[in-house]
Short mmCIF file of C-alpha atoms in Angstrom, two decimals:
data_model
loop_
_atom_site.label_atom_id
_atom_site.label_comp_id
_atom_site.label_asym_id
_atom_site.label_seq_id
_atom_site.Cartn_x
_atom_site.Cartn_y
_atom_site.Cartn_z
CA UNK A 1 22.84 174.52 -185.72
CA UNK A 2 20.85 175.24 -182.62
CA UNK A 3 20.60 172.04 -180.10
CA UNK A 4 18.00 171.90 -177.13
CA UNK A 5 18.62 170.04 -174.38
CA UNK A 6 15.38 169.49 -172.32
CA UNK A 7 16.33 168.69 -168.40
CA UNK A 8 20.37 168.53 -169.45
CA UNK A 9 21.93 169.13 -165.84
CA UNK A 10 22.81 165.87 -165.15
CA UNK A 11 25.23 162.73 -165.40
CA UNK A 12 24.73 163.05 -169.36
CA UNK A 13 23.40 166.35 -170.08
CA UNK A 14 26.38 168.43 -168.41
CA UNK A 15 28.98 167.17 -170.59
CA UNK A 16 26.74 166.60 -173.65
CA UNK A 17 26.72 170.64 -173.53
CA UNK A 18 30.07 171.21 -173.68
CA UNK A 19 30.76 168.15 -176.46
CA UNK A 20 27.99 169.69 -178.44
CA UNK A 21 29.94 173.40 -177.94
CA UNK A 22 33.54 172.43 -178.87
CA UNK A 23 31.29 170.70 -181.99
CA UNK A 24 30.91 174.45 -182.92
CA UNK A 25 26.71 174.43 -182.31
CA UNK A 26 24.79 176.91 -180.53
CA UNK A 27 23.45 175.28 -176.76
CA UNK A 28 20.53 176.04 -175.10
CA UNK A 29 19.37 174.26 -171.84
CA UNK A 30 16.08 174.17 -169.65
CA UNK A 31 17.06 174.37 -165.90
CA UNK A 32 14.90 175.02 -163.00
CA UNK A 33 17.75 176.93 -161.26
CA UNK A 34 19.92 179.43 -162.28
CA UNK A 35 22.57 178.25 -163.70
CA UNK A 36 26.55 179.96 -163.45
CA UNK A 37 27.39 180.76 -166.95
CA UNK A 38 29.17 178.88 -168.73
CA UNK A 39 30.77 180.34 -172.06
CA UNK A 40 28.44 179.57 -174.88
CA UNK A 41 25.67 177.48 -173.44
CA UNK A 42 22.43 179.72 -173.06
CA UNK A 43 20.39 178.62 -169.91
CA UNK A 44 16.47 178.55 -170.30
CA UNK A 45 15.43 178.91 -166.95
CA UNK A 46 11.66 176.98 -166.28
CA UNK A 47 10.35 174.39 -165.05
CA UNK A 48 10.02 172.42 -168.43
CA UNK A 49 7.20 170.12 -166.83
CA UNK A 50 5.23 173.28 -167.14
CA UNK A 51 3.06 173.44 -170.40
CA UNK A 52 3.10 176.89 -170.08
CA UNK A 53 7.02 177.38 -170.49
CA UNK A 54 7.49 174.15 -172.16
CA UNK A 55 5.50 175.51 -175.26
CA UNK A 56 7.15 178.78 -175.24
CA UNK A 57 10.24 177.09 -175.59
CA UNK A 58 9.03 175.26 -178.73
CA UNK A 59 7.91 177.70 -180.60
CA UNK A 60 11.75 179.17 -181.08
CA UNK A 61 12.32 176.06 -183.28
CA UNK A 62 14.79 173.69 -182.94
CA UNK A 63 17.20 172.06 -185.06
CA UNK A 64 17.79 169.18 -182.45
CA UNK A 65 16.17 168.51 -179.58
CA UNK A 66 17.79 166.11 -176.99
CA UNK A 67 14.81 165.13 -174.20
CA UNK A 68 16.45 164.16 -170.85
CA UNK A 69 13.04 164.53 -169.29
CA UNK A 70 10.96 161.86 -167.29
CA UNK A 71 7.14 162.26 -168.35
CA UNK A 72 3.96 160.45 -167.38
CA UNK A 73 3.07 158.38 -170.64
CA UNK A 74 -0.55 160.54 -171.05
CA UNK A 75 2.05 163.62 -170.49
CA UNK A 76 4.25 162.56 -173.24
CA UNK A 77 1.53 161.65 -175.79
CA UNK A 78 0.53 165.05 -175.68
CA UNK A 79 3.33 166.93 -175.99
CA UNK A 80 5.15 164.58 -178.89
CA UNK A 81 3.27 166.08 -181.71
CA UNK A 82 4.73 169.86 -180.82
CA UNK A 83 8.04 168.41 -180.01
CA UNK A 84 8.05 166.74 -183.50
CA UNK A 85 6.92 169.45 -185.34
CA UNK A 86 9.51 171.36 -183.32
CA UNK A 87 12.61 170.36 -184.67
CA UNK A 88 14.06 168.25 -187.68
CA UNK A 89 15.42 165.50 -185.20
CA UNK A 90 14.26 164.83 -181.51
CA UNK A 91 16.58 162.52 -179.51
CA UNK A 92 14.64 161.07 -177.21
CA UNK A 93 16.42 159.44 -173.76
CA UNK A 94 14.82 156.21 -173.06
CA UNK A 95 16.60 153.44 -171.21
CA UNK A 96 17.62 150.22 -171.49
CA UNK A 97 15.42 149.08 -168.76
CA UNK A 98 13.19 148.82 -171.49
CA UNK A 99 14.45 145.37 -172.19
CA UNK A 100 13.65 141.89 -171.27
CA UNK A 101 16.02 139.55 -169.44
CA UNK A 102 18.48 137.99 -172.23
CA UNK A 103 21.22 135.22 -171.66
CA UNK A 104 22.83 136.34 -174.48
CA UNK A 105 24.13 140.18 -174.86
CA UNK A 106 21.33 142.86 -175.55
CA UNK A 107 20.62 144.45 -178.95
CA UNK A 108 18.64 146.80 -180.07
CA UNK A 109 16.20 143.91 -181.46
CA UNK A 110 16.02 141.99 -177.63
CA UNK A 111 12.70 141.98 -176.89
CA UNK A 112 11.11 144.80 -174.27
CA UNK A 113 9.61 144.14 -170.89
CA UNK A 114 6.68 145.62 -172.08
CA UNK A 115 5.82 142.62 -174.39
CA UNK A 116 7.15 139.87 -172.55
CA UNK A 117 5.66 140.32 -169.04
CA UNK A 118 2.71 138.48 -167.58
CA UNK A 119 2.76 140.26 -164.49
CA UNK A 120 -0.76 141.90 -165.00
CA UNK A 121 -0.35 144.25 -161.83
CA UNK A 122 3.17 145.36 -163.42
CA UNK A 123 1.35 146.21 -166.36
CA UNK A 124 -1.21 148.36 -164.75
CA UNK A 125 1.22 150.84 -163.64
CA UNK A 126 3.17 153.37 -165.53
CA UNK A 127 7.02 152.51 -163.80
CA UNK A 128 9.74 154.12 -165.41
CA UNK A 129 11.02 150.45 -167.83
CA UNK A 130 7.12 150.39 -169.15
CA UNK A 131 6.54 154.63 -169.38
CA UNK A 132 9.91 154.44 -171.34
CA UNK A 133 8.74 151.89 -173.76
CA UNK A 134 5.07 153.10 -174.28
CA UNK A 135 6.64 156.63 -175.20
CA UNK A 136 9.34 154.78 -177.76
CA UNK A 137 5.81 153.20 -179.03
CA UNK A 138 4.42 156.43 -179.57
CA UNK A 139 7.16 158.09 -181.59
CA UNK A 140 6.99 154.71 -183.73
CA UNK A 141 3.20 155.37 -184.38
CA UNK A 142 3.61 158.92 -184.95
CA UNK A 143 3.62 158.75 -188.64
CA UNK A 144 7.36 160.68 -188.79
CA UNK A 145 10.23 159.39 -188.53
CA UNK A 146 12.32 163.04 -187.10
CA UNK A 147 13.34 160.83 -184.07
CA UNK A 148 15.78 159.03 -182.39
CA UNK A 149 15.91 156.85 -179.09
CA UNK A 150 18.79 156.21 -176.96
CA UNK A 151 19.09 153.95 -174.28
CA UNK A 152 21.48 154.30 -171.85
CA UNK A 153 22.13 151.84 -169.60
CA UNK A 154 23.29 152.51 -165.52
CA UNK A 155 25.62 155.71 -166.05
CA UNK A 156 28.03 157.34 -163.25
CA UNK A 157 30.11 160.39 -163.12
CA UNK A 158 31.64 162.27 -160.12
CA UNK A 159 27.85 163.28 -158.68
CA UNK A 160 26.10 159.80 -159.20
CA UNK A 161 27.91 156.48 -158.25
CA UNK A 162 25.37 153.77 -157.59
CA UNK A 163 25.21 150.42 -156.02
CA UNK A 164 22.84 148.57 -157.27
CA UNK A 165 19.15 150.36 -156.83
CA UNK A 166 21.24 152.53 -154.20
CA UNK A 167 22.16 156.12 -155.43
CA UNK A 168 25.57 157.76 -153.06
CA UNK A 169 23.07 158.71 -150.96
CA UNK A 170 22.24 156.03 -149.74
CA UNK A 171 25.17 153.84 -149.28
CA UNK A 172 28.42 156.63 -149.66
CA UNK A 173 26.49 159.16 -147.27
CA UNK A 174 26.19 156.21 -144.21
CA UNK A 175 29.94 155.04 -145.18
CA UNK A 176 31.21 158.64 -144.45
CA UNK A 177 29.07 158.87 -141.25
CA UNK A 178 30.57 156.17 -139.50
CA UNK A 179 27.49 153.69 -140.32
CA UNK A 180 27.71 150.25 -141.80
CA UNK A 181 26.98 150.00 -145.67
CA UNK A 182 23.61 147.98 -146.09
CA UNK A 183 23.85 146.17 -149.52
CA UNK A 184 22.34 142.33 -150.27
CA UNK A 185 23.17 139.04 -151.51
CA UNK A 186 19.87 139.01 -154.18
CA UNK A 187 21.52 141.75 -155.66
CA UNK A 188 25.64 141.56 -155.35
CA UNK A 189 26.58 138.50 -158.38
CA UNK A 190 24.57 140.24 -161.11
CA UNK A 191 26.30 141.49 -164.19
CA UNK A 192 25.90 144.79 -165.20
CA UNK A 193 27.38 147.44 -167.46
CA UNK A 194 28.14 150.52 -165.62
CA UNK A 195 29.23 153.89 -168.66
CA UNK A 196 30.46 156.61 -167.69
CA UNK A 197 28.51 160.01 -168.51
CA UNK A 198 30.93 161.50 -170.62
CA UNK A 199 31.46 158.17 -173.05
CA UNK A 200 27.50 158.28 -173.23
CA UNK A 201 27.36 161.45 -173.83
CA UNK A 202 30.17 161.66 -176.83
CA UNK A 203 28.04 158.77 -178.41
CA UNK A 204 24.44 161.40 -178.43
CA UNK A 205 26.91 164.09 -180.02
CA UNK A 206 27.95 161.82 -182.53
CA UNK A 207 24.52 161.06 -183.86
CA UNK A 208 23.44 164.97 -183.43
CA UNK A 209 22.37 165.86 -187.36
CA UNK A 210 22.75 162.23 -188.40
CA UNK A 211 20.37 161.37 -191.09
CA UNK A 212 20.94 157.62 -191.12
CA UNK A 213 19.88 157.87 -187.01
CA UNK A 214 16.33 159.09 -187.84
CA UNK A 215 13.81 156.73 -187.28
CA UNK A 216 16.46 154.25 -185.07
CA UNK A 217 16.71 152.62 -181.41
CA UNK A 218 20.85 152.88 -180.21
CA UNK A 219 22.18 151.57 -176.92
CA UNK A 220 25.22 153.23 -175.68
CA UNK A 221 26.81 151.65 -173.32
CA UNK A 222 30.10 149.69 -171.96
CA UNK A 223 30.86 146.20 -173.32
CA UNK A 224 32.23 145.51 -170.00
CA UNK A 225 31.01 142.95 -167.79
CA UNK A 226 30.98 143.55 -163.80
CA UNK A 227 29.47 142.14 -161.03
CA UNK A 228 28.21 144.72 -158.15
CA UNK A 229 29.98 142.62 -155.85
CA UNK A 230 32.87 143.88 -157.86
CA UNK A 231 31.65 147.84 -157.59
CA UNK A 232 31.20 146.74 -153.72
CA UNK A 233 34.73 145.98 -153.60
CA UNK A 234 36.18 148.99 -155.70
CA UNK A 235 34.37 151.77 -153.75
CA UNK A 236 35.71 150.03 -150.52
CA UNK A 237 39.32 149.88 -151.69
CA UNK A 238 39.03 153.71 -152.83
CA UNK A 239 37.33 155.06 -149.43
CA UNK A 240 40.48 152.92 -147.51
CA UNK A 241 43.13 153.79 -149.78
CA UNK A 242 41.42 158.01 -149.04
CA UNK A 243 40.39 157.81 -145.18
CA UNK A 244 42.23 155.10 -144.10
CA UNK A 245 39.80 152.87 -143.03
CA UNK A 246 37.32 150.89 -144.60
CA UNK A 247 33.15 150.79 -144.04
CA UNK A 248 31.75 147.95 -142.43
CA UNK A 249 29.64 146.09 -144.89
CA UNK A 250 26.09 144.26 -144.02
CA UNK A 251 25.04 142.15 -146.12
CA UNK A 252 21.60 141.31 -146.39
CA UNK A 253 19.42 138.56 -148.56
CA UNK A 254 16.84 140.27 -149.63
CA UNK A 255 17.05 144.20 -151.23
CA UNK A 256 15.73 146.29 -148.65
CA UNK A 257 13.92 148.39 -151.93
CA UNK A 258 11.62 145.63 -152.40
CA UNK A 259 9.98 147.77 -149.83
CA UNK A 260 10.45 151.25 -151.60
CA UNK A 261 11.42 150.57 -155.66
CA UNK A 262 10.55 147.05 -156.51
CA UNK A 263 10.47 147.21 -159.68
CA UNK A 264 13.59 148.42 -160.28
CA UNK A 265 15.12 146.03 -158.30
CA UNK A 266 12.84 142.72 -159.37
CA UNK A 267 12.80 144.23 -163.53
CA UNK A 268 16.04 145.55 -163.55
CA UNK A 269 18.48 144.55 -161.31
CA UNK A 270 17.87 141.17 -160.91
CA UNK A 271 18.83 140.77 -164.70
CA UNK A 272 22.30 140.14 -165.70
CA UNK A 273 22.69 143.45 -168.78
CA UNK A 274 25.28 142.41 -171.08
CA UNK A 275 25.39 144.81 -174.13
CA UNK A 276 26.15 144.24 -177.72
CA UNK A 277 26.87 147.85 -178.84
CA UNK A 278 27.10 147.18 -182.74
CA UNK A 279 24.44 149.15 -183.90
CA UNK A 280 25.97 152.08 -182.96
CA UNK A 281 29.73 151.54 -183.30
CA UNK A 282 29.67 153.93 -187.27
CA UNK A 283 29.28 156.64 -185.33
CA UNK A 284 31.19 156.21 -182.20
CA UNK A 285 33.97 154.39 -180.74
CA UNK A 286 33.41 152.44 -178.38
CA UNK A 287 36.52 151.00 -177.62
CA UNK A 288 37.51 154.29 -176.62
CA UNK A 289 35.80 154.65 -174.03
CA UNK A 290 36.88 154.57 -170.10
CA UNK A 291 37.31 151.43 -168.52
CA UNK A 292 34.94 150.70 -165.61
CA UNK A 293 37.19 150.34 -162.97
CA UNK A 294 39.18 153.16 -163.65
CA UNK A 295 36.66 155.25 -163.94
CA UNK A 296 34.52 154.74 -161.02
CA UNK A 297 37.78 154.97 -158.92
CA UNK A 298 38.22 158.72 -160.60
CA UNK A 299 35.05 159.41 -160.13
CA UNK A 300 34.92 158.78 -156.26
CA UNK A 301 38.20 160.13 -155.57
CA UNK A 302 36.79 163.43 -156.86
CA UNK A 303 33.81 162.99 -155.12
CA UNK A 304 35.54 162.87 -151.91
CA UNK A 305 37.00 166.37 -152.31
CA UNK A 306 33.82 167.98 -152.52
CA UNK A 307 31.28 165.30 -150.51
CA UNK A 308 28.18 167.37 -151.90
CA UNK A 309 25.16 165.15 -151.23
CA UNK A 310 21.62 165.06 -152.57
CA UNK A 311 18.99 165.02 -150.19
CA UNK A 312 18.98 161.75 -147.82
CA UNK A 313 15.81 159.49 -147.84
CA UNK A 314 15.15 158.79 -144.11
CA UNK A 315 12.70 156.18 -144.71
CA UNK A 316 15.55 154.27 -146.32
CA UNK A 317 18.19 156.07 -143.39
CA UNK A 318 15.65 153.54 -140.60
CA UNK A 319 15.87 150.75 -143.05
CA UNK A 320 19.36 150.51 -143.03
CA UNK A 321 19.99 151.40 -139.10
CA UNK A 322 17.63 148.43 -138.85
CA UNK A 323 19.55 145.96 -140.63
CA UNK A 324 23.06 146.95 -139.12
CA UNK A 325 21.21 147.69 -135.55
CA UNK A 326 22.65 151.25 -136.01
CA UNK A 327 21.60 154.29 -135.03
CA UNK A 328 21.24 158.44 -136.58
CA UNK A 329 21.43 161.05 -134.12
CA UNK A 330 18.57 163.07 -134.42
CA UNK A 331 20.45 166.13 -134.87
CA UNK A 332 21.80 164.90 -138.21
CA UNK A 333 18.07 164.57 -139.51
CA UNK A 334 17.46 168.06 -140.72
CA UNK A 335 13.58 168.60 -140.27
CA UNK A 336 10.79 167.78 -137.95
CA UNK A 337 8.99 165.85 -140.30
CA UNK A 338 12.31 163.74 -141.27
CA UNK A 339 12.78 162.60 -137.62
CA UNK A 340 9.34 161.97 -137.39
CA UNK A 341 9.60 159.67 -141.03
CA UNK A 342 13.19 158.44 -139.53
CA UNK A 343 11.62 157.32 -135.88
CA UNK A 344 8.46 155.64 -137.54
CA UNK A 345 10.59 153.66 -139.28
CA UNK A 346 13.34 152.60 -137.34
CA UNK A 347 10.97 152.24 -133.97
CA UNK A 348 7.32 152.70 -134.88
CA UNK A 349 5.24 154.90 -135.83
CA UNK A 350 3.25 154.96 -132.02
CA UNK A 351 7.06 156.33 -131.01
CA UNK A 352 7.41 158.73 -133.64
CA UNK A 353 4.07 160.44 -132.47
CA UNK A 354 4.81 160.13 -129.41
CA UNK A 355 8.19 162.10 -130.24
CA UNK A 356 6.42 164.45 -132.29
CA UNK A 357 3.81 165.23 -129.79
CA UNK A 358 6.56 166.12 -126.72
CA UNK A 359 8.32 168.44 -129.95
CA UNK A 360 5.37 170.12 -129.97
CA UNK A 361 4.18 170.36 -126.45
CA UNK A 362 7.85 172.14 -126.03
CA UNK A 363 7.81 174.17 -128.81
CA UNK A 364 4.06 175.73 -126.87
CA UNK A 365 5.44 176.38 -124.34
CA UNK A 366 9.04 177.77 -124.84
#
């Protein structure tokens, strides 16, 4: 059986591969870069948002497709009809953003932001909760039932470790550097599940080729309950227990996304996600998989060893000096424009001209 996975280098696509090898199929992945070979996956090397390549891709044919890919909705609603025709079943990522707040834990049936909210301006835009749900919408209207939508809710491995909204990058990074940790209050008591790549991952293997999936919605996802207060406090304990000393924390009240993401943070993290993972316990066990805390300790320890960061968003970088009254030495910002971005923020953007104007002037006349 021949398996494509569409954009599967990350958190869930890496070790989806290799659970879909040892299954015996053949593996084929779409990667921008060139990828080191591993035994027995077959890298497609594109850009997949391409049409061009995309639809050179599909025309191989496909037993399974597995779409990791983040589209535009208009994007999408083109493409679906080739990717349907393309292969007998389609597994398409969603999320479980998709869902409305719920006191009680989520199931597949809990009602989707996308029908519940009056926020008209919300509504106008395409965000990733609403995109996710308008594409699920189109598969259900596309007269075939080939399909089937996962929706995974916040996942981690050794390369992504999040805190709330915040990616490594953007807490870890400033931790290792000496700089206060900026996290907030708005944020810190919600409940949320946090599932480790590889658990989500065996749960998409498990439904590869599974009639009795077509034309179904599955959540896969831990049924444990933390706080982020309570990641807060396991990532500290890991980076003292490893360096010896532990990050000063600054807390504030407000998320300082509201300025960059706020939807994620107002439609997403500000609900409590409790999951009720029924639906899809036939074809996975999910007591099996690895407990949260455990896990997310692994994961950073390993981390640690290699410290390979993504790139740094300076804009956030000021926010945070701001809050702690911190400061980045320029010669840790890696480009003019980035110290120009950095200074706007953290000073003003008069200063940062001003800097970038003297840059200039010197550059003339070296």
């Amino acid at each position: 059986m021949n398996v494509l996975l569409l954009g599967g280098t990350g958190a869930m696509g890496v070790p989806l591969s290799k659970i879909l090898l040892k299954k015996g199929f053949s593996v084929y992945v779409t990667s921008r870069k060139q990828n080191g070979p591993i035994s027995g996956i077959e890298y497609l090397q594109g850009n997949a948002q391409d049409d061009g390549f995309f639809y050179e891709v599909l025309e191989r044919k496909w037993d399974v497709i597995i779409d990791f890919m983040a589209y535009p909705s208009a994007q999408f609603s083109k493409r679906m009809p080739s990717i349907l025709d393309a292969t007998q079943q389609y597994i398409f990522i969603s999320s479980a953003r998709v869902y409305s707040e719920s006191l009680t834990p989520i199931t597949e049936e809990t009602p989707r932001l996308l029908e519940t909210t009056t926020d008209s301006v919300y509504l106008n835009t395409d965000e990733y909760a609403l995109s996710k749900a308008r594409q699920e919408n189109s598969l259900r209207d596309s007269g075939k039932n080939n399909w089937t939508i996962i929706r995974p809710s916040i996942t981690f491995n050794e390369s992504r470790l999040q805190l709330g909204v915040l990616e490594k990058e953007s807490w870890l990074y400033r931790a290792l550097k000496g700089r206060s940790i900026v996290f907030s209050e708005d944020i810190a008591n919600k409940v949320t599940a946090m599932t480790h790549g590889d658990d989500v991952s065996i749960g998409i293997a498990n439904i590869v080729g599974e009639q009795k999936a077509l034309g179904e919605a599955f959540h896969i996802t831990s049924e444990e309950a933390i706080t982020w207060q309570e990641v807060l406090n396991i990532y500290l304990q890991v980076l003292y227990e490893e360096l010896g000393t532990e990050p000063k924390v600054i807390m504030t009240e407000k998320s300082l996304n509201l300025n960059i993401n706020k939807y994620q943070v107002i439609y997403s993290r500000y609900f409590n996600r409790r999951f009720d993972n029924k639906k899809i316990k036939p074809f996975v066990d999910i007591d099996s998989f690895q407990k949260t805390e455990e896990a997310i300790r692994a994961c950073l320890k390993t981390f640690l060893n290699d410290k390979a960061f993504n790139p740094i968003n300076w804009r956030l970088e000021a926010m945070n000096d701001k809050a702690s009254r911190e400061f980045t030495p320029l010669e840790e910002i890696p480009s003019l424009h980035d110290k120009i971005v950095y200074l706007a923020e953290r000073f003003s953007v008069t200063f940062a001209l001003e800097f970038a104007y003297k840059v200039n002037r010197f550059l003339r006349n070296k």
